[in-house]
Amino acid sequence: MSNIFSSFQVKNVSFSNRIVMAPLVRFGLPSYEGSMGEKLMNDYLSRADKKIGLIISQALSVSSDCNTSSKAGGTSGGAGVYSDQHVGYLSELAEAYHKNGTVFFAQLALPGFGFYDDNSRDINKLTKKDLIKIRDEFIRGAEICKRAGLDGIELHGAHSFFLNMMASEHSNKRQDSYGGDLDGRLSLVKEITEGIKSFAGDSFIVSYRMGWGDSLDADVKIAQKLEDIGIDMLHVSTGIPGERKLELPSDFQYNEIVYTGGYVKKHVKIPVICVNNIKTLGRGNALIENNYCDFVAYGKPFLADARFIERSLKDSNYKPCFECRDCKWFTDGEKCPVQLKAKVKGSSLH
Ligand SMILES: Cc1cc2nc3c(=O)[nH]c(=O)nc-3n(C[C@H](O)[C@H](O)[C@H](O)COP(=O)(O)O)c2cc1C
Ligand code: SF4
């Protein structure tokens, strides 16, 4: 029986365990012209020796011309992958992670779009020429990542942002070949994936963070379509609609997002990452032991305590995150109560 520390193989990429650090913009830590600034780099580099199976970067913008002042525009926190200059910071991270046996993906996103954001640009007003430019920007972003020595990319198709809006019938009302039925709404992702696959080879993974739809049936349809398109891995999270009501079995110990991930896994052959409020290594381990998913991702536990894995080895119920109503990392991570407490006590969380 596999557990959370069992290795895993996807194409030619070997994962030392099933623990994923989810994509997390550290909003207080700036980037400059798309390259991560020193403080942000230090945060990423401090994760290198923490025995994480897979680290997925925060959303990186594939485009230089995004308005980062709006909510949707700021979704990358200013970090990007749209210029040859970005090979530098990405390869430094990849090298540090590889030395420690951690696999590294970049999350590729197009800021400026958000279904629930009043300042969002409208995907339905984009011309075909605009979409072809965007397609090529995603492909170029992946090519930069491959050149920088990363093991793959994750297309950000969740949380109501750009690719999620293209995939959803609630937001995509286009009358051309990029709209209409599910095939049409996923045709941009298909073209992006084909473009990346033309140079990916066996050692570069194309993962997709999938936003849920109206129902589990709709989720399975989109997941299977993504598998047909050639996506190598799925990471299941929220989407459009922002909330939906599912009847979970009364003995199910996790939330509806994890439930959806496990449900999707039963209907595809590619590996699936479950995420959201998994909280402890023990709870994640139970998901892997029961073959509910192939990987478990953690966000806030890693933000609260970079040594989350090490401390969980002593106590698998170790739960570092206080679950504040508004996570301070959306504004200034130094105000995270766990960080503040560590400062007062003079103990290290890195
Ligand atoms: C501060 C912060 C920044 C985030 N940034 C991203 C991001 O860049 N891309 C993304 O797909 N999800 C992002 N997320 C969502 C996380 O990846 C994850 O899905 C979420 O935190 C739930 O997992 P958790 O309960 O283990 O924290 C972010 C979450 C937080 C708290
Ligand atoms: S700010 Fe609160 S919710 Fe966010 S990581 Fe820290 S303890 Fe958790």
XYZ file of C-alpha atoms and ligand atoms in Angstrom:
389
model
C 0.000 0.000 0.000
C 1.302 3.459 -0.903
C 1.533 6.225 1.643
C 2.307 9.931 1.526
C 6.057 9.189 1.493
C 5.885 6.700 -1.387
C 7.638 7.695 -4.594
C 5.743 8.234 -7.840
C 6.621 8.469 -11.515
C 4.950 10.627 -14.181
C 6.558 10.245 -17.610
C 10.309 10.290 -16.831
C 9.922 12.518 -13.794
C 10.381 10.844 -10.398
C 8.690 12.313 -7.345
C 10.269 11.396 -4.009
C 6.915 11.601 -2.211
C 3.284 12.701 -2.676
C 3.462 16.004 -0.820
C 2.836 19.106 -2.932
C 3.355 22.718 -1.959
C 0.378 24.389 -3.652
C 0.809 27.542 -5.766
C 0.854 30.497 -3.352
C 1.389 34.141 -4.258
C 3.277 35.799 -1.385
C 1.618 39.167 -1.915
C 3.854 41.143 0.443
C 7.038 40.039 -1.342
C 7.539 41.925 -4.615
C 8.889 41.034 -8.033
C 10.615 43.386 -10.435
C 9.934 43.289 -14.188
C 8.624 39.777 -13.696
C 11.681 38.424 -11.842
C 11.218 37.559 -8.186
C 12.795 40.041 -5.785
C 15.347 39.018 -3.159
C 12.895 38.455 -0.290
C 10.603 36.365 -2.449
C 13.541 34.331 -3.800
C 14.730 33.728 -0.249
C 11.297 32.447 0.696
C 11.313 30.046 -2.281
C 14.924 28.964 -1.686
C 14.181 28.275 1.990
C 11.833 25.500 0.804
C 14.599 23.585 -1.004
C 15.669 21.295 1.850
C 12.201 20.654 3.247
C 11.587 17.252 1.590
C 8.628 18.454 -0.476
C 7.843 16.087 -3.371
C 6.595 18.803 -5.721
C 6.683 22.582 -5.425
C 4.382 24.505 -7.743
C 5.280 28.178 -8.084
C 2.783 30.928 -7.489
C 0.845 31.959 -10.607
C 3.366 33.484 -13.013
C 2.090 35.858 -15.655
C 2.780 34.753 -19.229
C 2.243 38.311 -20.404
C 4.075 41.564 -19.726
C 1.035 43.724 -20.445
C -1.166 42.951 -17.462
C -2.745 45.500 -15.163
C -1.467 44.358 -11.785
C -3.399 46.987 -9.832
C -6.800 45.316 -10.163
C -7.701 42.260 -8.061
C -7.633 39.916 -11.045
C -4.643 41.686 -12.534
C -2.645 41.201 -9.385
C -3.122 37.455 -9.261
C 0.525 36.801 -10.126
C 1.829 39.293 -7.557
C 3.935 40.643 -10.425
C 6.092 37.536 -10.985
C 6.259 36.386 -14.567
C 7.561 34.082 -17.235
C 7.402 36.130 -20.431
C 11.023 37.028 -21.165
C 14.372 35.302 -21.587
C 15.467 37.236 -18.507
C 13.202 35.022 -16.407
C 15.300 31.932 -17.145
C 17.714 33.268 -14.506
C 15.541 33.209 -11.384
C 13.684 30.083 -12.449
C 16.864 28.080 -13.073
C 18.273 29.134 -9.694
C 15.169 27.706 -8.018
C 15.134 24.546 -10.161
C 18.786 23.850 -9.340
C 18.260 24.315 -5.594
C 15.179 22.055 -5.601
C 16.764 19.330 -7.734
C 19.777 19.117 -5.416
C 17.305 18.191 -2.687
C 15.146 15.821 -4.740
C 12.171 18.163 -5.135
C 10.316 18.395 -8.451
C 9.488 21.942 -9.578
C 6.621 23.200 -11.761
C 5.723 26.788 -12.602
C 2.079 27.744 -12.606
C 1.295 29.670 -15.797
C -1.519 32.221 -15.727
C -2.856 35.254 -17.530
C -3.695 37.971 -15.002
C -6.326 40.617 -15.718
C -9.301 38.265 -15.913
C -11.604 37.070 -13.132
C -15.252 36.056 -13.466
C -16.147 37.514 -10.063
C -14.034 40.667 -10.436
C -15.794 43.880 -11.547
C -12.538 45.166 -13.075
C -11.946 42.041 -15.136
C -11.355 42.152 -18.840
C -14.027 40.324 -20.856
C -12.902 37.128 -22.582
C -15.778 37.528 -25.033
C -14.360 40.768 -26.379
C -11.001 39.214 -27.289
C -10.498 38.778 -31.034
C -9.180 35.542 -32.517
C -5.903 37.349 -33.047
C -5.794 38.226 -29.314
C -6.385 34.586 -28.407
C -3.658 33.373 -30.730
C -1.253 35.850 -29.103
C -2.288 34.586 -25.655
C -1.918 30.962 -26.791
C 1.610 31.696 -27.978
C 2.421 33.468 -24.700
C 1.472 30.369 -22.695
C 3.560 28.196 -25.016
C 6.531 30.580 -24.768
C 6.149 30.616 -20.951
C 6.408 26.820 -20.891
C 9.388 26.901 -23.249
C 11.180 29.349 -20.911
C 10.455 26.979 -17.991
C 11.851 24.015 -19.909
C 14.981 25.975 -20.766
C 15.341 26.916 -17.086
C 15.396 23.207 -16.197
C 11.946 22.922 -14.596
C 10.146 19.577 -14.608
C 6.875 20.923 -15.902
C 4.204 23.570 -15.784
C 0.697 23.816 -14.391
C -1.842 25.702 -16.484
C -4.013 27.747 -14.103
C -7.507 26.777 -15.151
C -9.179 27.270 -11.738
C -10.460 29.922 -9.301
C -12.507 31.735 -11.989
C -9.434 33.204 -13.707
C -8.631 33.346 -17.420
C -8.463 29.678 -18.552
C -11.315 28.831 -16.155
C -13.405 31.555 -17.817
C -12.580 30.153 -21.254
C -13.673 26.663 -20.137
C -16.927 27.618 -18.384
C -20.269 27.977 -20.153
C -21.173 30.689 -17.619
C -18.408 33.018 -18.782
C -17.551 31.888 -22.309
C -20.299 33.157 -24.645
C -18.085 33.318 -27.713
C -19.664 32.539 -31.061
C -16.426 31.416 -32.760
C -14.420 28.175 -32.557
C -13.145 29.142 -29.067
C -16.675 29.053 -27.614
C -19.802 26.897 -27.864
C -19.668 23.314 -26.584
C -17.019 21.910 -24.242
C -14.733 21.051 -27.179
C -14.920 24.660 -28.344
C -14.424 26.122 -24.873
C -11.357 23.938 -24.334
C -9.890 24.517 -27.783
C -7.516 27.218 -26.506
C -6.170 24.812 -23.851
C -5.896 22.135 -26.530
C -3.811 24.390 -28.755
C -1.634 25.483 -25.819
C -1.082 21.851 -24.787
C -0.238 20.753 -28.331
C 2.196 23.638 -28.637
C 3.950 22.688 -25.382
C 3.943 18.988 -26.240
C 5.766 19.743 -29.499
C 8.942 20.348 -27.453
C 8.139 18.813 -24.036
C 9.658 15.351 -24.562
C 9.423 12.697 -21.835
C 10.822 14.747 -18.974
C 8.533 17.770 -18.975
C 5.016 17.519 -17.535
C 1.955 19.520 -18.536
C -0.377 19.700 -15.544
C -3.692 21.543 -15.338
C -5.346 23.119 -12.288
C -8.965 22.460 -13.027
C -11.806 24.599 -11.709
C -14.948 22.718 -10.844
C -18.214 23.319 -12.707
C -21.907 22.923 -11.880
C -21.826 19.244 -10.918
C -19.624 16.196 -10.477
C -20.762 14.982 -13.914
C -19.609 18.243 -15.479
C -16.270 17.911 -13.660
C -15.741 14.395 -14.983
C -16.530 15.532 -18.533
C -13.979 18.334 -18.406
C -11.363 16.125 -16.717
C -11.752 13.413 -19.342
C -11.557 15.980 -22.120
C -8.350 17.378 -20.607
C -6.939 13.866 -20.473
C -7.819 13.353 -24.164
C -6.139 16.640 -25.018
C -2.881 15.282 -23.537
C -2.765 16.854 -20.058
C -0.427 14.681 -17.919
C -1.716 15.527 -14.422
C -4.780 17.177 -12.870
C -5.025 19.366 -9.790
C -8.660 19.819 -8.798
C -9.834 23.029 -7.124
C -12.711 25.509 -7.127
C -13.972 27.243 -10.240
C -17.157 28.707 -11.670
C -19.595 28.622 -9.871
C -17.673 29.919 -6.871
C -19.694 27.727 -4.545
C -21.902 24.742 -5.112
C -23.762 22.406 -2.851
C -22.814 18.743 -2.836
C -24.239 16.025 -0.624
C -21.105 14.485 0.875
C -21.253 11.056 2.522
C -21.773 11.631 6.255
C -18.507 9.873 7.158
C -16.398 11.916 4.686
C -13.833 13.842 6.746
C -12.788 16.437 4.129
C -14.489 19.248 2.212
C -16.275 19.250 -1.149
C -13.138 20.321 -3.035
C -11.238 17.253 -1.876
C -14.336 15.156 -2.540
C -14.456 16.449 -6.114
C -10.770 15.630 -6.656
C -11.271 12.069 -5.470
C -14.394 11.688 -7.591
C -12.545 12.918 -10.684
C -9.676 10.496 -9.991
C -12.061 7.543 -10.317
C -12.864 8.621 -13.880
C -9.427 9.382 -15.358
C -6.165 7.474 -15.748
C -3.829 10.430 -15.219
C -2.645 11.280 -11.684
C -4.758 13.643 -9.586
C -3.737 16.119 -6.883
C -6.299 16.844 -4.153
C -6.141 20.128 -2.247
C -7.901 22.381 0.225
C -8.089 22.317 3.962
C -6.322 18.977 4.247
C -4.571 20.602 7.204
C -2.326 17.808 8.497
C 0.074 15.279 7.042
C -1.918 12.537 8.749
C -5.105 13.522 6.934
C -3.237 13.709 3.623
C -1.682 10.320 4.253
C -5.128 8.770 4.739
C -6.156 10.052 1.296
C -3.118 8.429 -0.336
C -3.421 5.180 1.614
C -7.020 4.868 0.462
C -5.982 5.593 -3.141
C -8.312 8.579 -3.094
C -5.761 10.632 -5.023
C -2.122 10.414 -6.089
C -0.799 13.615 -4.490
C -1.986 15.928 -1.709
C -1.305 19.655 -1.869
C -1.013 22.010 1.083
C -1.131 25.793 0.937
C -1.555 27.594 4.261
C 0.202 24.902 6.318
C 3.391 25.673 4.348
C 2.835 29.433 4.595
C 2.383 29.214 8.350
C 5.372 26.929 8.888
C 8.008 26.147 6.251
C 9.047 23.215 8.483
C 5.562 21.704 8.288
C 6.837 18.280 7.117
C 9.670 18.030 9.633
C 7.361 18.887 12.539
C 4.620 16.590 11.245
C 7.069 13.677 11.319
C 7.025 13.989 15.095
C 3.248 14.432 15.238
C 1.174 13.604 12.163
C -1.686 15.735 13.594
C 0.534 18.833 13.700
C -1.600 21.701 12.348
C 0.406 24.931 12.007
C -2.239 27.174 10.409
C -4.625 29.016 12.760
C -7.227 29.290 9.970
C -7.737 33.053 10.299
C -10.901 34.337 8.649
C -8.729 36.317 6.168
C -5.336 34.793 5.517
C -2.775 37.558 6.097
C -0.599 36.228 3.291
C -2.988 37.884 0.840
C -1.602 41.217 2.071
C 1.456 40.811 4.286
C 2.676 37.393 5.407
C 4.680 38.938 8.258
C 1.320 39.573 9.953
C 0.504 35.840 9.895
C -0.042 35.104 13.618
C 2.154 32.012 13.397
C 5.043 34.106 12.058
C 4.449 36.760 14.721
C 4.424 34.146 17.484
C 7.669 32.631 16.196
C 9.293 36.079 16.162
C 8.300 36.706 19.759
C 9.678 33.313 20.799
C 12.782 33.768 18.603
C 12.235 30.340 17.022
C 12.781 29.618 13.328
C 10.040 28.646 10.935
C 12.556 28.320 8.069
C -1.935 33.684 -0.023
C -2.459 32.690 -1.022
C -2.055 32.791 -2.342
C -2.518 31.854 -3.303
N -2.037 31.930 -4.581
C -2.468 31.008 -5.502
C -1.934 30.998 -6.821
O -1.032 31.740 -7.181
N -2.463 30.090 -7.696
C -3.424 29.201 -7.340
O -3.852 28.404 -8.161
N -3.902 29.155 -6.072
C -3.431 30.018 -5.152
N -3.878 29.939 -3.858
C -4.745 28.797 -3.444
C -3.872 27.644 -2.866
O -3.061 27.077 -3.884
C -4.718 26.517 -2.242
O -5.555 25.980 -3.217
C -5.560 27.034 -1.074
O -4.772 27.770 -0.169
C -6.250 25.872 -0.320
O -5.308 25.009 0.254
P -4.982 25.051 1.847
O -6.285 24.889 2.568
O -4.045 23.905 2.080
O -4.375 26.394 2.105
C -3.433 30.858 -2.907
C -3.844 30.773 -1.561
C -3.360 31.664 -0.622
C -3.764 31.527 0.816
S -2.348 34.139 8.180
Fe -3.700 32.775 9.345
S -4.739 31.586 7.743
Fe -2.924 32.505 6.779
S -1.300 30.936 6.996
Fe -1.127 32.323 8.751
S -2.319 31.302 10.376
Fe -2.945 30.380 8.436
